[in-house]
Short mmCIF file of N, CA, C and O in Angstrom, two decimals:
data_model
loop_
_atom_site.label_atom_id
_atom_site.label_comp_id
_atom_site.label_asym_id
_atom_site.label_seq_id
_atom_site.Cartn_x
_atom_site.Cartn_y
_atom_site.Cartn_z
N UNK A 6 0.86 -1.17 0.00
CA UNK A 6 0.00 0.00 0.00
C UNK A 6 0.90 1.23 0.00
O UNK A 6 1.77 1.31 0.86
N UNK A 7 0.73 2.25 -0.97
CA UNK A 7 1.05 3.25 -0.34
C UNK A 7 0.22 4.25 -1.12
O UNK A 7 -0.65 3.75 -1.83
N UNK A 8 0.37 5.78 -1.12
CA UNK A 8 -0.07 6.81 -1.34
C UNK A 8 -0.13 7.13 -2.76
O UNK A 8 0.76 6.92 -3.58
N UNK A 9 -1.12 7.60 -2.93
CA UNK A 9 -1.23 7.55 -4.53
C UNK A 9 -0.27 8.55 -5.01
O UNK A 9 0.33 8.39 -6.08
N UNK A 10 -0.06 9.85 -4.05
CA UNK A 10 1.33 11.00 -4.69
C UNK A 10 2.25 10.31 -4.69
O UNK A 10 2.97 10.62 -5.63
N UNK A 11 2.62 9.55 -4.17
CA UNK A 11 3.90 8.30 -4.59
C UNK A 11 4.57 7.70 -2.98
O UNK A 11 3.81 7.68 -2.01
N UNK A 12 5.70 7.35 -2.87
CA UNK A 12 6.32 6.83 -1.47
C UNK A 12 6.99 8.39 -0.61
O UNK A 12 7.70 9.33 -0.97
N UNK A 13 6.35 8.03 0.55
CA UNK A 13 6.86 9.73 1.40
C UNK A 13 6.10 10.38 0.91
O UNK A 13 6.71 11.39 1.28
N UNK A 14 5.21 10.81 0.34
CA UNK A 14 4.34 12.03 0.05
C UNK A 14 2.40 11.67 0.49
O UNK A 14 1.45 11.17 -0.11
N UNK A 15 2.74 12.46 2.33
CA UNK A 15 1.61 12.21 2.78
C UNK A 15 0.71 13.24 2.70
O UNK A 15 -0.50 13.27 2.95
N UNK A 16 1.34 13.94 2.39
CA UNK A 16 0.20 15.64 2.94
C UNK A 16 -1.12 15.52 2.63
O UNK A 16 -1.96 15.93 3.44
N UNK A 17 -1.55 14.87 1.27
CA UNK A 17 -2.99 14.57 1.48
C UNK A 17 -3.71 13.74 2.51
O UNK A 17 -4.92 13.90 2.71
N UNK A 18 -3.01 12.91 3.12
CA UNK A 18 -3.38 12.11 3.82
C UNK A 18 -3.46 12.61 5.32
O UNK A 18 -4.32 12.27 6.14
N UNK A 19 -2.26 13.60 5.54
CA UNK A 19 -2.20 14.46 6.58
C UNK A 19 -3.05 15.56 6.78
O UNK A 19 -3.27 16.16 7.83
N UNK A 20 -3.54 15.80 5.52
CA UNK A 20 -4.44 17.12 5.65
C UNK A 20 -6.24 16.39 6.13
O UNK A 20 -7.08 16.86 6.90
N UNK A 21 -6.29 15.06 5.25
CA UNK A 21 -8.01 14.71 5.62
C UNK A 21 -7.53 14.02 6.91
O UNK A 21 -8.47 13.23 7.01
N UNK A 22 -6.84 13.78 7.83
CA UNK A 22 -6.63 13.86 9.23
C UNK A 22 -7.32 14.79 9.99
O UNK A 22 -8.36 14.86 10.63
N UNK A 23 -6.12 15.69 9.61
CA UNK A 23 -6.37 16.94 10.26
C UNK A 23 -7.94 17.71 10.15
O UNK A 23 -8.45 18.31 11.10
N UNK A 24 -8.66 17.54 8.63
CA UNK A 24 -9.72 17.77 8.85
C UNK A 24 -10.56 17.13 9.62
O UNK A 24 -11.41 17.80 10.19
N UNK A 25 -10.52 15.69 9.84
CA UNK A 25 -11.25 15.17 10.36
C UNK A 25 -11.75 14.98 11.72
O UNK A 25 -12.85 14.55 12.05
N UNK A 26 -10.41 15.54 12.74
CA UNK A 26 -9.53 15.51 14.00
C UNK A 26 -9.29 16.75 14.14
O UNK A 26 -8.10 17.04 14.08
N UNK A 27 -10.18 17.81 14.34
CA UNK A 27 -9.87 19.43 14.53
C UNK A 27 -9.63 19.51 16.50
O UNK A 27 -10.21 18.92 17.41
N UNK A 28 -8.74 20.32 16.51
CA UNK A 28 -8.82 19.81 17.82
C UNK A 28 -9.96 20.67 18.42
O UNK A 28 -10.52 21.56 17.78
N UNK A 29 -10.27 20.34 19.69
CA UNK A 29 -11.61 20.86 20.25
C UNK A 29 -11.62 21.74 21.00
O UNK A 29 -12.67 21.78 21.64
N UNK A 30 -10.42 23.06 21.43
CA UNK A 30 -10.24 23.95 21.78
C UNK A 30 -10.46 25.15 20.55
O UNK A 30 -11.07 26.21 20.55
N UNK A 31 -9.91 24.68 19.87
CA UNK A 31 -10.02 25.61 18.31
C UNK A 31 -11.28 25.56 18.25
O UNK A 31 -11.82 26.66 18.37
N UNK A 32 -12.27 24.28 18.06
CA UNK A 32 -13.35 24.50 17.78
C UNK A 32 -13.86 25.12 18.56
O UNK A 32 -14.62 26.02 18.17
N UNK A 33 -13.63 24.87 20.11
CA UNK A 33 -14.73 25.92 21.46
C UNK A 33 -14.23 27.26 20.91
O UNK A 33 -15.14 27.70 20.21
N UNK A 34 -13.67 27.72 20.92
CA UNK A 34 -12.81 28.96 21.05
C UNK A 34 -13.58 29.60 19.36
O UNK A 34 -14.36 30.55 19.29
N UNK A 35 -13.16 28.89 18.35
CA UNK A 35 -13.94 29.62 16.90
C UNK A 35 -13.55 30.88 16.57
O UNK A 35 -14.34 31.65 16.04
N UNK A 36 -12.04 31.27 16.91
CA UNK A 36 -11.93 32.51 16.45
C UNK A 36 -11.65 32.89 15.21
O UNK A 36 -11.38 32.04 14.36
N UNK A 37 -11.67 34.21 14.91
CA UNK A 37 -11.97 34.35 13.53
C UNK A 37 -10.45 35.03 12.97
O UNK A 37 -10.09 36.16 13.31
N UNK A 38 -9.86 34.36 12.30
CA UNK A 38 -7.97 34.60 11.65
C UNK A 38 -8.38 35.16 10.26
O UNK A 38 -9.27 34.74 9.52
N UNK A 39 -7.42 36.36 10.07
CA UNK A 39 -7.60 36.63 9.04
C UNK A 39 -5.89 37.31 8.41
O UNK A 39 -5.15 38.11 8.97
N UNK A 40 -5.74 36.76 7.36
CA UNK A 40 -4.46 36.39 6.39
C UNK A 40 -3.57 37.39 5.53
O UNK A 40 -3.62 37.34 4.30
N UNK A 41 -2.93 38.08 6.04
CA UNK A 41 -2.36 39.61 5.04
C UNK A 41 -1.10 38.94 4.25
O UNK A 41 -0.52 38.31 5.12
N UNK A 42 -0.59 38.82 3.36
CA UNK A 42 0.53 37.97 2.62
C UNK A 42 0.75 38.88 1.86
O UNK A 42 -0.07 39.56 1.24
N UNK A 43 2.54 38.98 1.86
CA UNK A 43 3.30 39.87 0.57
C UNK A 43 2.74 39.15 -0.56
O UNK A 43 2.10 40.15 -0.89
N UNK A 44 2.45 38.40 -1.35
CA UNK A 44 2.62 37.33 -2.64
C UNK A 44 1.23 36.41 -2.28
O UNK A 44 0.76 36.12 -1.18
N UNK A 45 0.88 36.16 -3.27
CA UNK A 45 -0.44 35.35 -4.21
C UNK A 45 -0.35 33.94 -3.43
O UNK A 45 -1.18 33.31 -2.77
N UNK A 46 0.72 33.75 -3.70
CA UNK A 46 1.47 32.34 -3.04
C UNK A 46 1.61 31.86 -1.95
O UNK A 46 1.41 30.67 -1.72
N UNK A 47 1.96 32.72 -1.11
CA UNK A 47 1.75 32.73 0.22
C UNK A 47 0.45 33.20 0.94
O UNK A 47 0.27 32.74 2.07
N UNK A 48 -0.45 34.04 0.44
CA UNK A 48 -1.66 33.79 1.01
C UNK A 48 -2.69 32.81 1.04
O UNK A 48 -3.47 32.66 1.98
N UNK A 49 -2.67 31.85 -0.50
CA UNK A 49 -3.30 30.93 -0.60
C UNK A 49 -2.65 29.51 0.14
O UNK A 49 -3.36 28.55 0.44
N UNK A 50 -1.05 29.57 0.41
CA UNK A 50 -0.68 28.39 1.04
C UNK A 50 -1.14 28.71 2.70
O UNK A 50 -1.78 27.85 3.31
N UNK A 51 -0.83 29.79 3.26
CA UNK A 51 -1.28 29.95 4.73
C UNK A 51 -2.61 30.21 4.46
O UNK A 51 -2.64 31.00 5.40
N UNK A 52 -3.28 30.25 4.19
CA UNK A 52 -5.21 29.71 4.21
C UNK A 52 -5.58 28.98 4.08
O UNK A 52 -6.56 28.63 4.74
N UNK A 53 -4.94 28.11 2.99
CA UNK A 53 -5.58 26.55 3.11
C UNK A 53 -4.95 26.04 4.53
O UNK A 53 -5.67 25.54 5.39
N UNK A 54 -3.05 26.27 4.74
CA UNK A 54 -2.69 25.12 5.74
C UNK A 54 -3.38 25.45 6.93
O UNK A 54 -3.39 24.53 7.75
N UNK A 55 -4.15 26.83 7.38
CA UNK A 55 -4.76 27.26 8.42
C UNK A 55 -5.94 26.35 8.50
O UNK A 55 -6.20 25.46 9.30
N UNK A 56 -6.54 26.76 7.53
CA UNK A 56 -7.94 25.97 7.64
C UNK A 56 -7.99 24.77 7.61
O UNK A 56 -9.08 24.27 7.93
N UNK A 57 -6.90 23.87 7.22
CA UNK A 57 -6.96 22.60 7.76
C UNK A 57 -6.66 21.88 8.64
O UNK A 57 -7.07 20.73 8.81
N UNK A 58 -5.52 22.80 9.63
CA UNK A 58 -5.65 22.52 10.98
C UNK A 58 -6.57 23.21 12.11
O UNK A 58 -6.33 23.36 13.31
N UNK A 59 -7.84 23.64 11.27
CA UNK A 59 -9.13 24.42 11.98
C UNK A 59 -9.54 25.52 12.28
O UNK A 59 -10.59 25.90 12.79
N UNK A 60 -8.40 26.17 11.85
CA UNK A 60 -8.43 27.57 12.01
C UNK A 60 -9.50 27.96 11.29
O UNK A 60 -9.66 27.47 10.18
N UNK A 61 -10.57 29.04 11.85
CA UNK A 61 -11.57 29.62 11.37
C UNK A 61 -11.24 30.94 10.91
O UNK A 61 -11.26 32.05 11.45
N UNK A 62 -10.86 30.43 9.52
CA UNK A 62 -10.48 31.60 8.37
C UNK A 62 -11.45 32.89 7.83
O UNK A 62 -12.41 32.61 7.11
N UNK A 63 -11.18 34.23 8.17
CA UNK A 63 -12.41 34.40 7.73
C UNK A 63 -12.40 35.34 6.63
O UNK A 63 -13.36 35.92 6.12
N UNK A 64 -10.82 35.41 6.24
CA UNK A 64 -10.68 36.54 4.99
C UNK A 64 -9.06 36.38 5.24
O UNK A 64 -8.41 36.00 6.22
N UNK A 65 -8.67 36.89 3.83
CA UNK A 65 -7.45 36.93 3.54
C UNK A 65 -7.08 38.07 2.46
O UNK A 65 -7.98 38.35 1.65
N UNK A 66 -6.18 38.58 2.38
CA UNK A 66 -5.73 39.76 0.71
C UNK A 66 -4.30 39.28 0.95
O UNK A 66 -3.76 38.60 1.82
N UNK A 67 -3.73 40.14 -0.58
CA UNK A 67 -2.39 40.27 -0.91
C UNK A 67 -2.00 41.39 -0.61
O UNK A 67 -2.74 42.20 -1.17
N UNK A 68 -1.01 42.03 0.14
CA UNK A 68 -0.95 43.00 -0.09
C UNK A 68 0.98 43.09 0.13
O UNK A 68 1.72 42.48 0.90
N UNK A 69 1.27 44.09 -0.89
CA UNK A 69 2.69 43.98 -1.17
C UNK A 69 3.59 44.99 0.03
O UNK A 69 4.81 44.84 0.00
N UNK A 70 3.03 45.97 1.03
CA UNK A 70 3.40 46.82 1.86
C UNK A 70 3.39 46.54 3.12
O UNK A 70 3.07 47.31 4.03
N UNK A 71 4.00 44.66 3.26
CA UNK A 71 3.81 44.50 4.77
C UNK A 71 5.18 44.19 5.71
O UNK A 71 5.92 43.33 5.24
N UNK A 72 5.38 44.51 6.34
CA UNK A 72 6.80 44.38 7.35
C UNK A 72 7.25 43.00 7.14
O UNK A 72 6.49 42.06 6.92
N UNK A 73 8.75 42.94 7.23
CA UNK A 73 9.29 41.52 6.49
C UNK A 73 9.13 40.85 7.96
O UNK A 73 8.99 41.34 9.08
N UNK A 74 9.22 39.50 7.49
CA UNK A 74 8.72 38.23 8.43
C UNK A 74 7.27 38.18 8.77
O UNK A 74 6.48 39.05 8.42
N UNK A 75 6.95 37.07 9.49
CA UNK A 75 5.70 36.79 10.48
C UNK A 75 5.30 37.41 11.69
O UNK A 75 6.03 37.46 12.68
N UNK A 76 3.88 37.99 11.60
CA UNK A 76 3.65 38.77 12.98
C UNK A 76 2.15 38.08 13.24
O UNK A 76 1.47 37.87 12.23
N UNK A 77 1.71 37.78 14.28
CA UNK A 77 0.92 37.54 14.71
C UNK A 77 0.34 38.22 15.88
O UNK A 77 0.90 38.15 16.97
N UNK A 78 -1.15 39.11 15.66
CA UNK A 78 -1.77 40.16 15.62
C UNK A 78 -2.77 39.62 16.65
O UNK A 78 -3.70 39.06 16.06
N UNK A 79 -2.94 39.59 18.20
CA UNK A 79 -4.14 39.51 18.91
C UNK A 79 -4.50 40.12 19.43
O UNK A 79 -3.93 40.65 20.38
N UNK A 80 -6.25 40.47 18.86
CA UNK A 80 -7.10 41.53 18.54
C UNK A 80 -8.11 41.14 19.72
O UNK A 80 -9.25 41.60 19.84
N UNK A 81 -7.43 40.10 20.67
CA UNK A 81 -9.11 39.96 21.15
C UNK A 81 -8.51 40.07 23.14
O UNK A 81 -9.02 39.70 24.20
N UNK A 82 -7.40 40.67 22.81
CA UNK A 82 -6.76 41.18 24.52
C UNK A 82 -6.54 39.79 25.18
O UNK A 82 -6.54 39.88 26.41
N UNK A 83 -6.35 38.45 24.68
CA UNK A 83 -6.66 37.57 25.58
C UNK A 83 -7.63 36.33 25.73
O UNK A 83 -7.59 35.25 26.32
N UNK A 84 -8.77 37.18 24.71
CA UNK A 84 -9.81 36.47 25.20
C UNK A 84 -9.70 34.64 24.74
O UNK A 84 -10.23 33.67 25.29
N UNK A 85 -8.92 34.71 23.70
CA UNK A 85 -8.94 33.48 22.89
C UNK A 85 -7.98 33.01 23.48
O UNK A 85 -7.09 33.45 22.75
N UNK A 86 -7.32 32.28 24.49
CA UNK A 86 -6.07 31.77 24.91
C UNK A 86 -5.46 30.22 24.29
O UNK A 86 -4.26 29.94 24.28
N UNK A 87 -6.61 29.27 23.78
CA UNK A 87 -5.84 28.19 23.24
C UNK A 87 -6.00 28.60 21.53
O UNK A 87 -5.52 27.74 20.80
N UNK A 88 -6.68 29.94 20.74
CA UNK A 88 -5.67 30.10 19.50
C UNK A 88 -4.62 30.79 19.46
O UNK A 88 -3.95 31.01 18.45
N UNK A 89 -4.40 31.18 20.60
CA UNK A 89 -3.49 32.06 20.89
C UNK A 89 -1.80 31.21 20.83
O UNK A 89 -0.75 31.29 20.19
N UNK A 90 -2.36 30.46 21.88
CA UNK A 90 -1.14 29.59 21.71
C UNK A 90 -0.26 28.70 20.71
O UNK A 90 0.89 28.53 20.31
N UNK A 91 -1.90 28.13 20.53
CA UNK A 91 -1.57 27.44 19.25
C UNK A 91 -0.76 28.25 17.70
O UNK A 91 0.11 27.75 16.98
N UNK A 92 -1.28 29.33 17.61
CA UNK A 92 -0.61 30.06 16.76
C UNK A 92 0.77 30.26 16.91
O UNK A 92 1.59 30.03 16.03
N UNK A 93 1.03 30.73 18.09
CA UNK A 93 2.56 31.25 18.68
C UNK A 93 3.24 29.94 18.76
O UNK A 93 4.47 30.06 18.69
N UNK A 94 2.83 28.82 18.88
CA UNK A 94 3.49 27.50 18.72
C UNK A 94 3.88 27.32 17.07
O UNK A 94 5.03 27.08 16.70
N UNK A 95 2.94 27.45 16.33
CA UNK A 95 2.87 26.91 15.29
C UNK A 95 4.09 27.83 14.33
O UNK A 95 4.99 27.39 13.60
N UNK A 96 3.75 29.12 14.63
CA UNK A 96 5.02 29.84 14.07
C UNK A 96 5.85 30.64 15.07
O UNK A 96 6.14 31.84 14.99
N UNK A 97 6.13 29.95 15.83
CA UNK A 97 7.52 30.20 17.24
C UNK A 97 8.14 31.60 17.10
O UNK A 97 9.28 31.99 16.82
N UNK A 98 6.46 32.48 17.53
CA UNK A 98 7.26 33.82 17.51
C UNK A 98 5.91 34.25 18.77
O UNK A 98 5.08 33.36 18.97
N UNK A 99 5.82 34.97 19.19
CA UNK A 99 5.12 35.83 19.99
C UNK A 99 4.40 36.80 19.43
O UNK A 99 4.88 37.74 18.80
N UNK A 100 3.15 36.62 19.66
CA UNK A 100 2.14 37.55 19.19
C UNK A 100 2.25 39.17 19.89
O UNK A 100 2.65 39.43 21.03
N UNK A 101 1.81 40.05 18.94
CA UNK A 101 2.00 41.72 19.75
C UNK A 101 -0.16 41.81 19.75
O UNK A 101 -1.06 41.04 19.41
N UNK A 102 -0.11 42.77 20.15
CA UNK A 102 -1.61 43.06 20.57
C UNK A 102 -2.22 44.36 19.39
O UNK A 102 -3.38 44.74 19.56
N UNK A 103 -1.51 44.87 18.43
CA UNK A 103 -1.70 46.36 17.83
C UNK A 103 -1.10 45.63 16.35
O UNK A 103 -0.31 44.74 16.05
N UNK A 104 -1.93 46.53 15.72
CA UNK A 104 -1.58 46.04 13.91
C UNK A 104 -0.41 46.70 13.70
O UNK A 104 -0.27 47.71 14.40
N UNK A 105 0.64 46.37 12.78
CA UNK A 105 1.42 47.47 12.33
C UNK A 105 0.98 48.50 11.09
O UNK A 105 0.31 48.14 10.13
N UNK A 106 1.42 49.71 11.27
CA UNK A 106 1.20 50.93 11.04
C UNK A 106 0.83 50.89 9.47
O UNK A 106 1.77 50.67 8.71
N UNK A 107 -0.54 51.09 8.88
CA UNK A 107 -0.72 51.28 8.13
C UNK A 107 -1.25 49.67 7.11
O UNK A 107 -1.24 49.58 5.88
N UNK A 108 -1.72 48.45 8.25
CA UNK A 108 -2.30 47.69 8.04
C UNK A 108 -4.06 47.78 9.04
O UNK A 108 -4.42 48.30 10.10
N UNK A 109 -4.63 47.08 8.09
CA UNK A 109 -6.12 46.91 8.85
C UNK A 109 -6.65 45.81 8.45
O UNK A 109 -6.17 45.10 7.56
N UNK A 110 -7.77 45.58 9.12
CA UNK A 110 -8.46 44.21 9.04
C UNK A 110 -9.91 44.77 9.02
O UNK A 110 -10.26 45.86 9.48
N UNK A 111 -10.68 43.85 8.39
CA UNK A 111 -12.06 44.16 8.59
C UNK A 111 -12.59 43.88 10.48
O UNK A 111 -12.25 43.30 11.52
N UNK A 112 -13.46 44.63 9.98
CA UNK A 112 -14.52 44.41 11.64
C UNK A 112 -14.53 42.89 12.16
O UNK A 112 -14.57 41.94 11.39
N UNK A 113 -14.49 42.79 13.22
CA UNK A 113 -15.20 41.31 14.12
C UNK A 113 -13.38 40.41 13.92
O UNK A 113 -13.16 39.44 14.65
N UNK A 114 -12.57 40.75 13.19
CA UNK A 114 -11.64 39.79 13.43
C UNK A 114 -11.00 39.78 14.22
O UNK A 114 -10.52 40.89 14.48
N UNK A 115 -10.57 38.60 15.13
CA UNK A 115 -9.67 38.67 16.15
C UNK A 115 -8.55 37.96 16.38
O UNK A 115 -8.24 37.84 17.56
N UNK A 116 -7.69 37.35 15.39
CA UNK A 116 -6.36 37.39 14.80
C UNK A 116 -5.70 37.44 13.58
O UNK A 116 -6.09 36.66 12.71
N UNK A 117 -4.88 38.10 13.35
CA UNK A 117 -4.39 38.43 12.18
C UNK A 117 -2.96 37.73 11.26
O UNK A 117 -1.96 38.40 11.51
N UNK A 118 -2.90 37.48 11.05
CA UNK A 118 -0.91 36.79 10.74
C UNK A 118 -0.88 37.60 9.35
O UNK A 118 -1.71 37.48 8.44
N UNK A 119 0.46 38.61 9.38
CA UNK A 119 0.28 39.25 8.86
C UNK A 119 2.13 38.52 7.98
O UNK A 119 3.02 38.40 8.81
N UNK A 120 2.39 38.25 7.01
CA UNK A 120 3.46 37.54 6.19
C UNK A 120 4.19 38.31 5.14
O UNK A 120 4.07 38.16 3.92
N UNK A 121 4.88 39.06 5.71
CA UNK A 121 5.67 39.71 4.66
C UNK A 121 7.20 39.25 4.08
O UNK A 121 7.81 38.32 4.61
N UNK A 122 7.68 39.93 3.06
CA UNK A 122 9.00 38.94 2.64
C UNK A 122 10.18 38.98 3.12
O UNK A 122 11.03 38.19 2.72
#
């Protein structure tokens, strides 16, 4: 038996896991992430890989004017503590509480990962 992408190539198999097996803090919690990416490429790869480890995606753009590296943006003071973590685990940086200067998000969102180059 193995994988129809060929030998070693699980990610499909890893991803209908992961859909299937959301963990159940993400789900209590349901907060709403939303996706700022320098490049086309990178917004559509961090939205899908979000949303398949449960993240409740709720918008994403491209936009080419964003501070280089990963920032992760919590908008909700606290309130969300296991996406909180989970995020800051997932990309091993520490979330700040304030957008950087001259980024925005629509209404009601309450984290942001903002991916510049």
């Amino acid at each position: 038996v193995r994988p129809r992408a060929g030998f070693n190539v699980y990610s499909d198999i890893q991803q209908y896991v992961r859909s299937q097996l959301q963990d159940g803090y993400l789900v209590k919690e349901r907060a709403s992430v939303y996706v700022a990416a320098a490049t086309e490429k990178l917004r559509v790869s961090t939205t899908e890989l979000l949303s398949g480890y449960g993240y409740a995606v709720s918008g994403s753009t491209t936009t080419h004017d964003l501070p280089a590296g990963t920032t992760i943006v919590d908008l909700t003071d606290g309130a969300k503590p296991y996406t909180l973590h989970y995020l800051q685990d997932r990309y091993g940086i520490a979330a700040v509480s304030d957008l950087p200067q001259g980024i925005s998000v629509p209404d009601g969102i309450q984290f942001a990962i903002i991916i510049g180059t």
